[in-house]
Structures are given as C-alpha cells and as structure tokens.
CSV table of C-alpha atoms in Angstrom, one decimal:
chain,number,residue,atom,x,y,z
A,1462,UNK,CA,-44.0,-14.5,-153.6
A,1463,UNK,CA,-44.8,-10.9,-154.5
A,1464,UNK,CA,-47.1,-10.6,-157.8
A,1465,UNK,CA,-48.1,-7.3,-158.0
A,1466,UNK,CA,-47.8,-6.1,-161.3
A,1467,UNK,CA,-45.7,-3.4,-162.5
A,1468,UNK,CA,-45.8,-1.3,-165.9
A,1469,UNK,CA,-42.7,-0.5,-168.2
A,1470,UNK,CA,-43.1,2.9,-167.4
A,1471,UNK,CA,-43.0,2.3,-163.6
A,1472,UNK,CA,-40.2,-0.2,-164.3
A,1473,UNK,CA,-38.0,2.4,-166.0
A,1474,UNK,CA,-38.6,4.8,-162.8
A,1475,UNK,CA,-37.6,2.5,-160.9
A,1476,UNK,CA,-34.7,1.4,-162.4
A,1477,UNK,CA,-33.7,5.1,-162.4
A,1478,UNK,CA,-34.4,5.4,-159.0
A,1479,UNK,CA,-32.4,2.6,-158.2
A,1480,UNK,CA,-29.1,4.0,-160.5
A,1481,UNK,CA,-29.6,7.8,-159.0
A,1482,UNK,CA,-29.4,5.7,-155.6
A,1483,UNK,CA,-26.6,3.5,-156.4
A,1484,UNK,CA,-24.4,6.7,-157.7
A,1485,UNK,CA,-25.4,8.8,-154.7
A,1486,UNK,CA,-24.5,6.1,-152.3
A,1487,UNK,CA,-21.3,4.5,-153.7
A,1488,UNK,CA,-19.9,8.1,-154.4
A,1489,UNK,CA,-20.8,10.2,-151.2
A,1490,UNK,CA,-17.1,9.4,-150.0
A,1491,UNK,CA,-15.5,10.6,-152.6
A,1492,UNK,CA,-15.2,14.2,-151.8
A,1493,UNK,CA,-14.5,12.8,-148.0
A,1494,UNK,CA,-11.2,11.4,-149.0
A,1495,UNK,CA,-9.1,13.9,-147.9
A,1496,UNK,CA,-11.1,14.0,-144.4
A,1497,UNK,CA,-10.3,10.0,-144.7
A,1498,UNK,CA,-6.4,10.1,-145.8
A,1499,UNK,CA,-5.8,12.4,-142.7
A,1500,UNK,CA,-7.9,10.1,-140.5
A,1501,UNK,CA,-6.0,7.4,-141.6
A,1502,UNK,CA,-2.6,8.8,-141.4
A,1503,UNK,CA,-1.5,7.8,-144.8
A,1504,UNK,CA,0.5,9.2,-147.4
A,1505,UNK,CA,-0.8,10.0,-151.3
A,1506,UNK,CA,0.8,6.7,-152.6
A,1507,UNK,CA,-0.1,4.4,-149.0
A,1508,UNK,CA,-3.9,6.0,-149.4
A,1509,UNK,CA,-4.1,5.2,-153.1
A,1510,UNK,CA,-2.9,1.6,-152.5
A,1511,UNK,CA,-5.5,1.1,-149.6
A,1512,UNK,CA,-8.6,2.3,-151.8
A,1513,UNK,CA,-7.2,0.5,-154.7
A,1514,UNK,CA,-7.5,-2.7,-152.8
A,1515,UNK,CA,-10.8,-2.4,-152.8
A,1516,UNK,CA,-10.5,-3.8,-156.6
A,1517,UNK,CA,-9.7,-7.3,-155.2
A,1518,UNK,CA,-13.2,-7.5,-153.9
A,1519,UNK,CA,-14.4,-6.3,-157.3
A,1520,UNK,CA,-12.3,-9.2,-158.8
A,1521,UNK,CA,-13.4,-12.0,-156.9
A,1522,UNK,CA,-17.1,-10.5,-157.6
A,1523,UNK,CA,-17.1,-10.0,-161.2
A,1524,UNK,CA,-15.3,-13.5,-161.6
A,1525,UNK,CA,-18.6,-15.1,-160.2
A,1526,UNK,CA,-21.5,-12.8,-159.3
A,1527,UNK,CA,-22.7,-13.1,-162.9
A,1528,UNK,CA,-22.9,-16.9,-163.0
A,1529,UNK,CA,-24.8,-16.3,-159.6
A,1530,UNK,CA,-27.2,-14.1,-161.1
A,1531,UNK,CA,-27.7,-16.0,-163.8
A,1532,UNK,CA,-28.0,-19.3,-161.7
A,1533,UNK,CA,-30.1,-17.2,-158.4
A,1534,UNK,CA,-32.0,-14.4,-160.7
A,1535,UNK,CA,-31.0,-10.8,-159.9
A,1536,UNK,CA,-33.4,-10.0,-156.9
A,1537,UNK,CA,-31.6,-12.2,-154.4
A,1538,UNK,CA,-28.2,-10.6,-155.4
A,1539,UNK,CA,-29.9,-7.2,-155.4
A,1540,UNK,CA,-31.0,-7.7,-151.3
A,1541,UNK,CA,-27.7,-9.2,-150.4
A,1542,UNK,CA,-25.5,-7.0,-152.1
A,1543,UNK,CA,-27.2,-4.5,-150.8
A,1544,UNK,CA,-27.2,-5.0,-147.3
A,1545,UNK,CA,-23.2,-6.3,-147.8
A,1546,UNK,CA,-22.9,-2.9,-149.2
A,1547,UNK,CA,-23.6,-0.6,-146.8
A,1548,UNK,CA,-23.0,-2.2,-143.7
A,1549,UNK,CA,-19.3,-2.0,-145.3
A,1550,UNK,CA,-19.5,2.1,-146.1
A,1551,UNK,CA,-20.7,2.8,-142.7
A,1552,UNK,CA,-17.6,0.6,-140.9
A,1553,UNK,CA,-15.4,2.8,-143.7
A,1554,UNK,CA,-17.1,5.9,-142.2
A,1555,UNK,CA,-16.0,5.1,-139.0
A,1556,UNK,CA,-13.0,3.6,-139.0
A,1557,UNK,CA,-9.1,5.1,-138.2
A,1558,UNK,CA,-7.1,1.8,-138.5
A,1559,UNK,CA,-5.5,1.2,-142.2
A,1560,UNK,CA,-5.7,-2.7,-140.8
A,1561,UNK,CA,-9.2,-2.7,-140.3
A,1562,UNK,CA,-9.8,-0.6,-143.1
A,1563,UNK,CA,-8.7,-3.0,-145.5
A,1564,UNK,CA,-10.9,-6.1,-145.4
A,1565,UNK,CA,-14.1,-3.3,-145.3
A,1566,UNK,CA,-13.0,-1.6,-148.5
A,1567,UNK,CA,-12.4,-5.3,-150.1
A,1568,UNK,CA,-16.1,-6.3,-149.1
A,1569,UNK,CA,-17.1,-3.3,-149.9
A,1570,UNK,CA,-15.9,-3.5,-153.9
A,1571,UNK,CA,-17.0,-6.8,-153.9
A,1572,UNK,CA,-20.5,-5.2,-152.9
A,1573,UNK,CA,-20.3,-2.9,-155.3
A,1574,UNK,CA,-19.5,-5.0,-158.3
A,1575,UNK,CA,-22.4,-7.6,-156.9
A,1576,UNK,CA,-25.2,-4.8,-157.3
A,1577,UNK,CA,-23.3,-3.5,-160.4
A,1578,UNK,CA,-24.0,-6.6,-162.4
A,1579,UNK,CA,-27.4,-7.4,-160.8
A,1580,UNK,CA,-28.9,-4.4,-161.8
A,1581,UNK,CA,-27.0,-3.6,-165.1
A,1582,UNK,CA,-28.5,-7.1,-165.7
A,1583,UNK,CA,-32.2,-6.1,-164.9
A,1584,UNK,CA,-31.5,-3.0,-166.9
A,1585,UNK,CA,-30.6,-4.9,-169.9
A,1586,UNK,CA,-33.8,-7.3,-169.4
A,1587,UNK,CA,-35.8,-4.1,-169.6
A,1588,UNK,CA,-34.4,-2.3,-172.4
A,1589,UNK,CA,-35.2,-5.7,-174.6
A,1590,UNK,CA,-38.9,-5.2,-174.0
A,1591,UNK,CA,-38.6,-1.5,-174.1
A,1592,UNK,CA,-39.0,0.8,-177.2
A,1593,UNK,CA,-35.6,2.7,-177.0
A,1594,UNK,CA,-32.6,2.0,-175.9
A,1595,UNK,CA,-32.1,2.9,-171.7
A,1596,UNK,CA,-29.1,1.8,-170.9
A,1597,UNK,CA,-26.6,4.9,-171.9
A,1598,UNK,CA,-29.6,7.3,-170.3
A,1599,UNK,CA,-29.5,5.2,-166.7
A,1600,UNK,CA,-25.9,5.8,-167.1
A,1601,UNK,CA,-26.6,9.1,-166.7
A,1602,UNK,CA,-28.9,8.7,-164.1
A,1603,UNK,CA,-26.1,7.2,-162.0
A,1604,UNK,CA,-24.0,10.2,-162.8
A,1605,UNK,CA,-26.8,12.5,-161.7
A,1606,UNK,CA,-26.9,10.4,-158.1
A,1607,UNK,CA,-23.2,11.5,-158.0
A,1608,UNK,CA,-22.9,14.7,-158.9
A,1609,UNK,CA,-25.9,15.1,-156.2
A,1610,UNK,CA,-23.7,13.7,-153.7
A,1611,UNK,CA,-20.5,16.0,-154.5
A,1612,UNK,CA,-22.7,19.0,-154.2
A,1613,UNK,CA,-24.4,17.7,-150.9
A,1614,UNK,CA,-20.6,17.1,-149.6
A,1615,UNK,CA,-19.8,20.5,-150.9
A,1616,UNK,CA,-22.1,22.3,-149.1
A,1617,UNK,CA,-21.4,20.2,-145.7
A,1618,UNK,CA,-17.3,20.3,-146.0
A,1619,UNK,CA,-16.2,22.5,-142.9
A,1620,UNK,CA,-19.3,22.1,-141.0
A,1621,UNK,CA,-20.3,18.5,-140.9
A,1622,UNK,CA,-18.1,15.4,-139.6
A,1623,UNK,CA,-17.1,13.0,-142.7
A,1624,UNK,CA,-18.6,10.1,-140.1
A,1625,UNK,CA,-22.0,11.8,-139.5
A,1626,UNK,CA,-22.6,12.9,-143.2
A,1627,UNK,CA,-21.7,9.9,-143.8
A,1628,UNK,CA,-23.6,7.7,-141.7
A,1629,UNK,CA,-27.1,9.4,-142.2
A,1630,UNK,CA,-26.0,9.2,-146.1
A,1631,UNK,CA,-25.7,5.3,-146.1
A,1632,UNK,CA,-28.5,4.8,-143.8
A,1633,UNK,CA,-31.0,7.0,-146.0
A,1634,UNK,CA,-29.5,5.1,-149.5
A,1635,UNK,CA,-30.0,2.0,-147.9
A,1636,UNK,CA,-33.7,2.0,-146.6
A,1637,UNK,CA,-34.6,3.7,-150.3
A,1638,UNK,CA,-32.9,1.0,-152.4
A,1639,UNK,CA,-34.4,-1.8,-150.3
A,1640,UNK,CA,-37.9,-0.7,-151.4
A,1641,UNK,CA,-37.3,-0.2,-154.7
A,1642,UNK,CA,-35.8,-3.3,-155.1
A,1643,UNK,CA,-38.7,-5.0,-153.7
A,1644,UNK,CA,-40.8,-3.0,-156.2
A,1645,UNK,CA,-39.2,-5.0,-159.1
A,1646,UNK,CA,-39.2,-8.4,-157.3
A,1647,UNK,CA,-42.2,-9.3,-159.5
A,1648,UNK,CA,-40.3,-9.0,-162.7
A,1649,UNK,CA,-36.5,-9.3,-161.7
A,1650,UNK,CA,-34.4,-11.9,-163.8
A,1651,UNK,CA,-35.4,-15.8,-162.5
A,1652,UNK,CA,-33.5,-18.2,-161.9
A,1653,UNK,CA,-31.7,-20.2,-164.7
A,1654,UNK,CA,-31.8,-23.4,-162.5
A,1655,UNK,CA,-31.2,-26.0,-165.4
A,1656,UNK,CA,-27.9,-24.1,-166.7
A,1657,UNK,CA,-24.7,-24.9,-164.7
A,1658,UNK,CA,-22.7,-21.6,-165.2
A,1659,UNK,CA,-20.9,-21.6,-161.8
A,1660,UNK,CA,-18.5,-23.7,-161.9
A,1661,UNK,CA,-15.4,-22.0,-161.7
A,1662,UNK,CA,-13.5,-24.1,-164.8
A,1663,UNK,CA,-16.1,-23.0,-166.9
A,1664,UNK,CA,-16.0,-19.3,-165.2
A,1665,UNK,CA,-12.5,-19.4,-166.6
A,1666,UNK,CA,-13.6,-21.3,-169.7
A,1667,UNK,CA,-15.6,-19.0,-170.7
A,1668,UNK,CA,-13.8,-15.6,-170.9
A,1669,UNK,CA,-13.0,-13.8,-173.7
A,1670,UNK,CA,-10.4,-10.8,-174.5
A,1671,UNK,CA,-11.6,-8.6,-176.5
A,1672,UNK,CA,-9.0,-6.1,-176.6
A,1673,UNK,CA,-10.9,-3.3,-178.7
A,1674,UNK,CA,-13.7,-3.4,-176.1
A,1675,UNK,CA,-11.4,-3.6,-172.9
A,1676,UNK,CA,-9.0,-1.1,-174.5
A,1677,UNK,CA,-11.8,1.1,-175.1
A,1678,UNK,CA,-13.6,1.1,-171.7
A,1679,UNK,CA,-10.6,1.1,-170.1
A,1680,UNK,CA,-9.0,4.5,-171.7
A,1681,UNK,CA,-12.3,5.8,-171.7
A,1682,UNK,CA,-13.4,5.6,-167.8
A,1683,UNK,CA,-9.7,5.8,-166.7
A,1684,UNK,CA,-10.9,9.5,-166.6
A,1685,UNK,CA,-13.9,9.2,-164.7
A,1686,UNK,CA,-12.4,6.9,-162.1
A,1687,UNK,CA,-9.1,9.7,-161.5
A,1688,UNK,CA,-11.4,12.2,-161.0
A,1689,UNK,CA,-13.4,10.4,-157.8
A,1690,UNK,CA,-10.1,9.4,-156.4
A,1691,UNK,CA,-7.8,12.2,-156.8
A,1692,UNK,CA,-9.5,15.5,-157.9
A,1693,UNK,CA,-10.5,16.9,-154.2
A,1694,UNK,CA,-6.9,16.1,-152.9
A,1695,UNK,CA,-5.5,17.5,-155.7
A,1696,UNK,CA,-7.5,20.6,-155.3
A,1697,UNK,CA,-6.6,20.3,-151.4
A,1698,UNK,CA,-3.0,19.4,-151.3
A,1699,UNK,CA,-1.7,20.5,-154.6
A,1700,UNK,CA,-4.1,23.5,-155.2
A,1701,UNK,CA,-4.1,24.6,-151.4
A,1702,UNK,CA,-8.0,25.4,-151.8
A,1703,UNK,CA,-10.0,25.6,-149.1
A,1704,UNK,CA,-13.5,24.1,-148.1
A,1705,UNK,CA,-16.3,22.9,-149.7
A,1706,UNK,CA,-14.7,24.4,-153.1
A,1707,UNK,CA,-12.4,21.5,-153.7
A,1708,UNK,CA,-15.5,19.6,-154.9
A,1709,UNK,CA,-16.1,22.6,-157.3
A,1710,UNK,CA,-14.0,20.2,-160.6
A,1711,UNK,CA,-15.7,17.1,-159.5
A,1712,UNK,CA,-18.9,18.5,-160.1
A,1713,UNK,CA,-17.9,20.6,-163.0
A,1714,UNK,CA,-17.1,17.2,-164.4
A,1715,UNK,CA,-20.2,15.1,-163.3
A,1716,UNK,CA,-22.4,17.7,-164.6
A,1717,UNK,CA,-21.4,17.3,-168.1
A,1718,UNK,CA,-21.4,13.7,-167.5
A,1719,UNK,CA,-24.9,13.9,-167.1
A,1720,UNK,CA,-25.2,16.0,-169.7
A,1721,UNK,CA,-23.5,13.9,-172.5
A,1722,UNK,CA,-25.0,11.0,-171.3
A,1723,UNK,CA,-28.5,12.0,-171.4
A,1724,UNK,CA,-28.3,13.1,-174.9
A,1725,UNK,CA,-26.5,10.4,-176.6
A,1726,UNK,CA,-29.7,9.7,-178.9
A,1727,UNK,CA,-28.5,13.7,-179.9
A,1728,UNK,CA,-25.3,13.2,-180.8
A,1729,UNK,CA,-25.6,10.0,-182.9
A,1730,UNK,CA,-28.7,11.2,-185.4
A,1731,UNK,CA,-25.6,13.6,-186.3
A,1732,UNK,CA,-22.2,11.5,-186.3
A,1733,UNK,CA,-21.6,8.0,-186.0
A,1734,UNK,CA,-21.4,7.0,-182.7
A,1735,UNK,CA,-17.2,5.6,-183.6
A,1736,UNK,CA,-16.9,8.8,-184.9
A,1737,UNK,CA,-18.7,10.4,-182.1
A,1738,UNK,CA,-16.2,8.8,-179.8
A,1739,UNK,CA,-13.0,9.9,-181.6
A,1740,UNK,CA,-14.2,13.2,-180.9
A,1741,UNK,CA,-15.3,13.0,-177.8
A,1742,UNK,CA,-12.3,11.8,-176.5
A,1743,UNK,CA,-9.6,14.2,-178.0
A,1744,UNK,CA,-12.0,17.3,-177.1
A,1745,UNK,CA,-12.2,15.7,-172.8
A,1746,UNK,CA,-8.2,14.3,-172.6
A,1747,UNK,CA,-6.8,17.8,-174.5
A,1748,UNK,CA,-9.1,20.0,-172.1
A,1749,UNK,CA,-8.5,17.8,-169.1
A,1750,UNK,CA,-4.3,18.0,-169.9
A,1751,UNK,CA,-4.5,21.3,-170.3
A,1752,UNK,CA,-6.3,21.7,-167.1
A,1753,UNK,CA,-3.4,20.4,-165.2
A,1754,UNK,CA,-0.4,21.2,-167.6
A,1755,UNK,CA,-2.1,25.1,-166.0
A,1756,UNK,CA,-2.1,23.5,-162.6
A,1757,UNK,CA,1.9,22.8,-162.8
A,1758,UNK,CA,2.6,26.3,-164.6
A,1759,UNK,CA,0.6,28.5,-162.3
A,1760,UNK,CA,-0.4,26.4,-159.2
A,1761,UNK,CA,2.4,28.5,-157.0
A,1762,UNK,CA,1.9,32.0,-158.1
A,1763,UNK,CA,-1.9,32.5,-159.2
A,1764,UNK,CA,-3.7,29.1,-157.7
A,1765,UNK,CA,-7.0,30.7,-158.4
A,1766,UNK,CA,-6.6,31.5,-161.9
A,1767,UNK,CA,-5.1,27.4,-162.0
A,1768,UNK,CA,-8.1,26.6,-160.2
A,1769,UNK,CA,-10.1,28.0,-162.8
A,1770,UNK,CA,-8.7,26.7,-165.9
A,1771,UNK,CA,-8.5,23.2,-164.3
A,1772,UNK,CA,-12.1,23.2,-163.0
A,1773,UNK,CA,-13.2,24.2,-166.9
A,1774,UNK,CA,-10.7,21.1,-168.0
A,1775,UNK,CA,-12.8,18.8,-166.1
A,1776,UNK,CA,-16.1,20.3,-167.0
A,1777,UNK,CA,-15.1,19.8,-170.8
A,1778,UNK,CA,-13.4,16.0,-170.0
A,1779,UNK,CA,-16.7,15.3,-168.4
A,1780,UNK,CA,-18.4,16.2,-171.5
A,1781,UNK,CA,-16.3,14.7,-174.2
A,1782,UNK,CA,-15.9,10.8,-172.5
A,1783,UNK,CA,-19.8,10.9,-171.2
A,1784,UNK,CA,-21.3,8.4,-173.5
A,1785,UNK,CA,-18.0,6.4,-174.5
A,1786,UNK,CA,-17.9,4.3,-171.4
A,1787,UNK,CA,-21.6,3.2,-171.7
A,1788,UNK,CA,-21.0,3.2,-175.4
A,1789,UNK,CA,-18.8,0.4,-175.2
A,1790,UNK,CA,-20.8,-1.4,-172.3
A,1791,UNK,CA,-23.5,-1.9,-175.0
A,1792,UNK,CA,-21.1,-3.2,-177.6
A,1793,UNK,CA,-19.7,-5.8,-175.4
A,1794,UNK,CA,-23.6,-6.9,-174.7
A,1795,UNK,CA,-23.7,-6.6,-178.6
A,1796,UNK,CA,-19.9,-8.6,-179.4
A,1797,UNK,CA,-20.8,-11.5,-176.9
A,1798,UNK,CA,-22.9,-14.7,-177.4
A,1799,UNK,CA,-23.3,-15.1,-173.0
A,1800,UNK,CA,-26.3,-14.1,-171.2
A,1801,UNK,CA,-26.0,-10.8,-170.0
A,1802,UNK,CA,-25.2,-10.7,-166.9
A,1803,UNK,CA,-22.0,-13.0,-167.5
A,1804,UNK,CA,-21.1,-10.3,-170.3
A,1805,UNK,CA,-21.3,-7.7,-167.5
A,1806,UNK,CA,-18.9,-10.0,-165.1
A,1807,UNK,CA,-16.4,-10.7,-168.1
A,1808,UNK,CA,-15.9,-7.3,-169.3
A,1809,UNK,CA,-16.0,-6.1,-165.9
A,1810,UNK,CA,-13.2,-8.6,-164.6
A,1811,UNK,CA,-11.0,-7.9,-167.3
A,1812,UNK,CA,-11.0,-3.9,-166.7
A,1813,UNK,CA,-11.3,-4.8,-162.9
A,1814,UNK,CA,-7.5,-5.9,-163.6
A,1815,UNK,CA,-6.7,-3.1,-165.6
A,1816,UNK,CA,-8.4,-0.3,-163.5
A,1817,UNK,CA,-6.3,-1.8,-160.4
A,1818,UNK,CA,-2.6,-1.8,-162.0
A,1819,UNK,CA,-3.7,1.9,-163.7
A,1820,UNK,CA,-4.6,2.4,-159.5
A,1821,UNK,CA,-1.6,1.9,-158.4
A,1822,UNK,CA,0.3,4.0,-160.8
A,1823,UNK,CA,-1.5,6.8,-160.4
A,1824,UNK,CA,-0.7,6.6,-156.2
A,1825,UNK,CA,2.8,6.0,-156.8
A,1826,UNK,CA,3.4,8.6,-159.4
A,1827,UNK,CA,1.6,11.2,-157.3
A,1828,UNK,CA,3.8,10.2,-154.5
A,1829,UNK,CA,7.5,10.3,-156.1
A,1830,UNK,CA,6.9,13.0,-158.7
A,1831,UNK,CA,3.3,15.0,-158.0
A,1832,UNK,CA,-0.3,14.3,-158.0
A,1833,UNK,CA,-0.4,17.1,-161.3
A,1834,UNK,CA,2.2,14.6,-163.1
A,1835,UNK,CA,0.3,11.2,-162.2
A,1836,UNK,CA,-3.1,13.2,-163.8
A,1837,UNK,CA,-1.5,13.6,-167.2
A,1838,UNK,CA,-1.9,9.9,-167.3
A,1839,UNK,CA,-5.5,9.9,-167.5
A,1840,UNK,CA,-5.6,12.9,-169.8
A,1841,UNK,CA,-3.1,10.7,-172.6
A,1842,UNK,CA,-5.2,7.6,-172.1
A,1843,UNK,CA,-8.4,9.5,-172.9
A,1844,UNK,CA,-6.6,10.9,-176.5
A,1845,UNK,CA,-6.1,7.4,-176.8
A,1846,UNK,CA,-9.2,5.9,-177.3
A,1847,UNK,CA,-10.1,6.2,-181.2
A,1848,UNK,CA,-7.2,3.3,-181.5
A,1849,UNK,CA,-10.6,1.3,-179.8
A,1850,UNK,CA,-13.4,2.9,-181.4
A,1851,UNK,CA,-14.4,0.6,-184.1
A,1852,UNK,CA,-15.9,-1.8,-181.8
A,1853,UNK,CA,-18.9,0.8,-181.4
A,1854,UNK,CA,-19.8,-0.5,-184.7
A,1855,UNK,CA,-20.0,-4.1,-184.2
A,1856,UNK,CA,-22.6,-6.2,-184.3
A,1857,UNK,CA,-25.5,-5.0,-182.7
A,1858,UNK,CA,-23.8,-2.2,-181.1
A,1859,UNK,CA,-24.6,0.3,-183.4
A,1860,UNK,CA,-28.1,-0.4,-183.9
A,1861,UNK,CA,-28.7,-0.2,-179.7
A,1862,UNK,CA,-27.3,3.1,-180.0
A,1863,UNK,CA,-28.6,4.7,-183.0
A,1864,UNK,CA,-32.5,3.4,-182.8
C-alpha cells in the first residue's frame, strides 16, 4: 500500500483540485444541451424527462454508496466511481438514440452521487483535523470548475463539435482526478470492517426526515440545478440568441457562486448565518423572477435588452443562494448522530427524490405553457427558503460556520 506522507496543506490542495475537477467534468455538458436535445430529436418536456432520469442512478447510489464507504473506506469508491463516471459521459457524448441514452445517463448519476459522497466524505475527515472550516470554500471550488467549463464551452459553441469538446474534456478530467486521488490514498477514510452498515433494512432503518434541512437544501439549490438544465435553451429557444452567448447567464450566475461561497467566513462575522440566509435568498429568487418576468414582457420585441436584465438576474441569484446550499450541508453533518458519509447519502437521497419530481415539473411546464413560466418556479422556491432557515443554527452548525 502507498505510505507516502502527505501534509494538511497538500491535503487541502488536493482536495481542491479534486472539487475544481469534479465541477469541470460533471458540468462541461451543460452548456452542450441544446447541441444534445437536437441530436436527440426530443422535445423540451421528452429532453427534461430523459436527463431527469439520470436521478434514478443517483437514488440507488445515495441509498447505499455511503454504507459502502463507510464499510470500503473512500479511496476504493473514489477509483471506481471514477472510472464508472466517465466512461458514462463519453458514451453520452456520443450517442443519438434516446434508448441507449438512457441506461448511460442512469449510470452516469449513479457515478456522480458515488464520487459525491466519497469525497464530500474525505472532505469532512479533513476539515476535523483542520483549523477552519473547508467545506463551504471547496464548495466554491466546485463552482469555480464549472463556471471554467461554461466559459470553455462558450468560447468553442459554433466552432467545436459537442462530441469532440466533449471527448478531449472527459478524457483530460479523467487522467487528472486519477492522480489526485492516488495522492490521498495514504490518508483516505479506512475501512470500518467491524460495523455492518450495509444491509439494506438497516439502510432504511436508519433514515431520518428532517424536513427543515431537506426543505432547506432543496429550495435553496432548486436554483442552481434550473440554471444547468435550462438556462442555455432558454437563452436559445426562448431568447433566440445566438452562439457561444447563451452561456453568458450561466456564467453570470456561477461567478457569483464562487464568489459567495468563497467568502462565507465574510458574511457571517457580520449577520447570523440564518439570518444571512433569509437574505440571501429573497435578494437571488426576486432578481432571478424578475429576470424572467423581463424575459416574458420584452423577449419578442427587444430580446437583447431581455437578455440583459435576465443575465443580471442570474448574476444576483448566483450571489444571494451561494453559501445556503453548503450552509445546510454542514448542518445536516451537525443535526445527525451517523458517520459522515451515511449523512451525506441520507440527505442526499431524500433531496435526490425531491430534485427528481421538481425535474419533471419544470420539463412539463416548459412544454405546455413556456420554459419562462416553468423558471418562475425556481425563483418562488428560492423566496421560500427562510420558512427552513433555523436549522443553520442547530447543533453544531453554527459553530462550523462561524469559527
């Protein structure tokens, strides 16, 4: 077995390295989606049913990839889910039948979810033996690796296939986060070999529903998650702008993502991080509705002035939910007597269900009314989220976030 030591500090760079990778590399499709819907033949609602199956994998792997992890360690997981991974995106970049297409994007969230929780729960192992709190700031990391990838995909739109950009994307991500996985082998979780936490009774046995936290997380990244799936279409389709452009409100939105997140130790010295959230939250869903409420008034007669003020909606939303996802991660860690990496499947499962009903109302809105309409949704959910916010304060929650 590998031995070489590694220091916190080279830990912590690698952990970012490893969360820069895993946002590049899971969101370099994104922007591609309309290149894929017209591949694919399908229709708003048919495309955002397909993608949302991919939620079935992520079910099946947050029901048990946290028992595995705790029963395996986290550097098995890590190299499997890995490889899983992006074998998967590069079948996705190639293929044109909806048939084939669906048991790919099923493995493919299952993938996802599998290196989620592995390395969320290596991340958590390190911020105990660190001296400040990293997990809300790797967050941000992640969000860095994406916005990276919208403005790569901006820049090729128009002159690069979605297959080849693609294909030398995963390739690249894939080498990159094999080494730096190896790097941590020396101090990646062990195995828990004399706990018996994956049996599938006590899978079940063991959840918990805690509404304030699910509630939370899931009115909070509801945002975040329309944005990946719908904002280039709608800019596209709905919009009618051409080229790389389209990516302009995903990136908008990313940015101050990045920027929320990687200040959070900011923003708390001055308001309570509940309180913090309240804010947040009205400030991103009243920019964001306003956003589109401009796309519906003035999307026909001045679509670059709609353009505009929807692009500066997202840039604002982006900034006003950044830390509250996170925010409640931590405080589900904090809420919960399981290790870790069986919080990280729970909460994750839970949502998992949420995020895929909340899926397939978006699609189906889009298609019988208009993508602007099904966006509102998001917007109201976000100015929802201080009916959740108390559970920032529980526990241990608010000291993680305020040290």
């Amino acid at each position: 077995m590998n031995k070489q030591v590694i220091t916190p500090e080279e830990e912590f760079k690698t952990l970012t390295k490893l969360f820069f990778l895993f946002g590049f590399g899971i969101m370099s499709w994104i922007p591609r989606f309309p290149d894929i819907k017209d591949r694919l033949g399908l229709t708003n609602g048919q495309f955002g049913s397909i993608i949302s199956l991919g939620n079935v994998g992520a079910f099946i792997s947050l029901l048990t990839v946290g028992h595995i992890v705790h029963k395996l360690g986290s550097y098995k997981v890590l190299i499997a889910s890995t490889w899983a991974l992006y074998v998967g995106f590069i079948l996705l970049a190639n293929i044109s039948s909806s048939l084939i297409f669906i048991p790919v994007n099923i493995l493919v969230g299952f993938s996802i979810s599998a290196f989620h929780i592995s390395l969320n729960s290596q991340a958590f192992d390190s911020q105990t033996r660190a001296i400040n709190p990293i997990i809300v700031k790797l967050h941000g990391i992640w969000a860095l690796g994406a916005v990276s990838t919208g403005v790569v995909s901006g820049l090729l739109i128009g002159r690069v296939s979605a297959a080849i950009q693609l294909n030398i994307v995963y390739l690249l991500v894939f080498l990159l986060t094999i080494k730096y996985v190896n790097k941590l082998r020396s101090i990646s979780l062990p195995p828990q070999l004399e706990d018996d936490h994956y049996s599938i009774k006590q899978v079940f046995a063991s959840l918990r529903f805690d509404h304030l936290i699910a509630g939370g997380m899931i009115f909070a990244i509801f945002l975040e998650i329309s944005m990946g799936d719908w904002s280039n279409i709608f800019a596209r389709e709905y919009l009618k702008i051409e080229g790389g452009l389209i990516t302009l409100p995903y990136i908008f939105f990313m940015s101050a993502l990045i920027v929320g997140r990687l200040n959070i130790s900011k923003i708390i010295t001055r308001v309570p991080i509940n309180r913090a959230a309240n804010i947040g939250s009205v400030i991103g869903g009243t920019f964001f509705f306003i956003g589109v409420l401009a796309s519906i008034l003035f999307g026909d007669t001045h679509q670059y002035l709609a353009f505009g003020i929807f692009s500066f909606g997202c840039l604002m939303a982006g900034l006003g939910t950044s830390f509250i996802t996170p925010s409640f991660f931590n405080a589900a860690s904090a809420r919960s007597e399981f290790p870790s990496a069986v919080v990280i499947g729970q909460v994750g499962l839970i949502n998992n269900f949420l995020i895929f009903g909340g899926k397939w109302v978006i699609a189906w809105t889009a298609q019988f009314t208009s993508l602007a309409v099904a966006l509102l949704i998001p917007a109201v959910m976000a100015l929802s989220v201080p009916l959740f916010s108390k559970a920032l304060l529980s526990g241990n929650a608010k000291g993680q976030a305020d040290e």
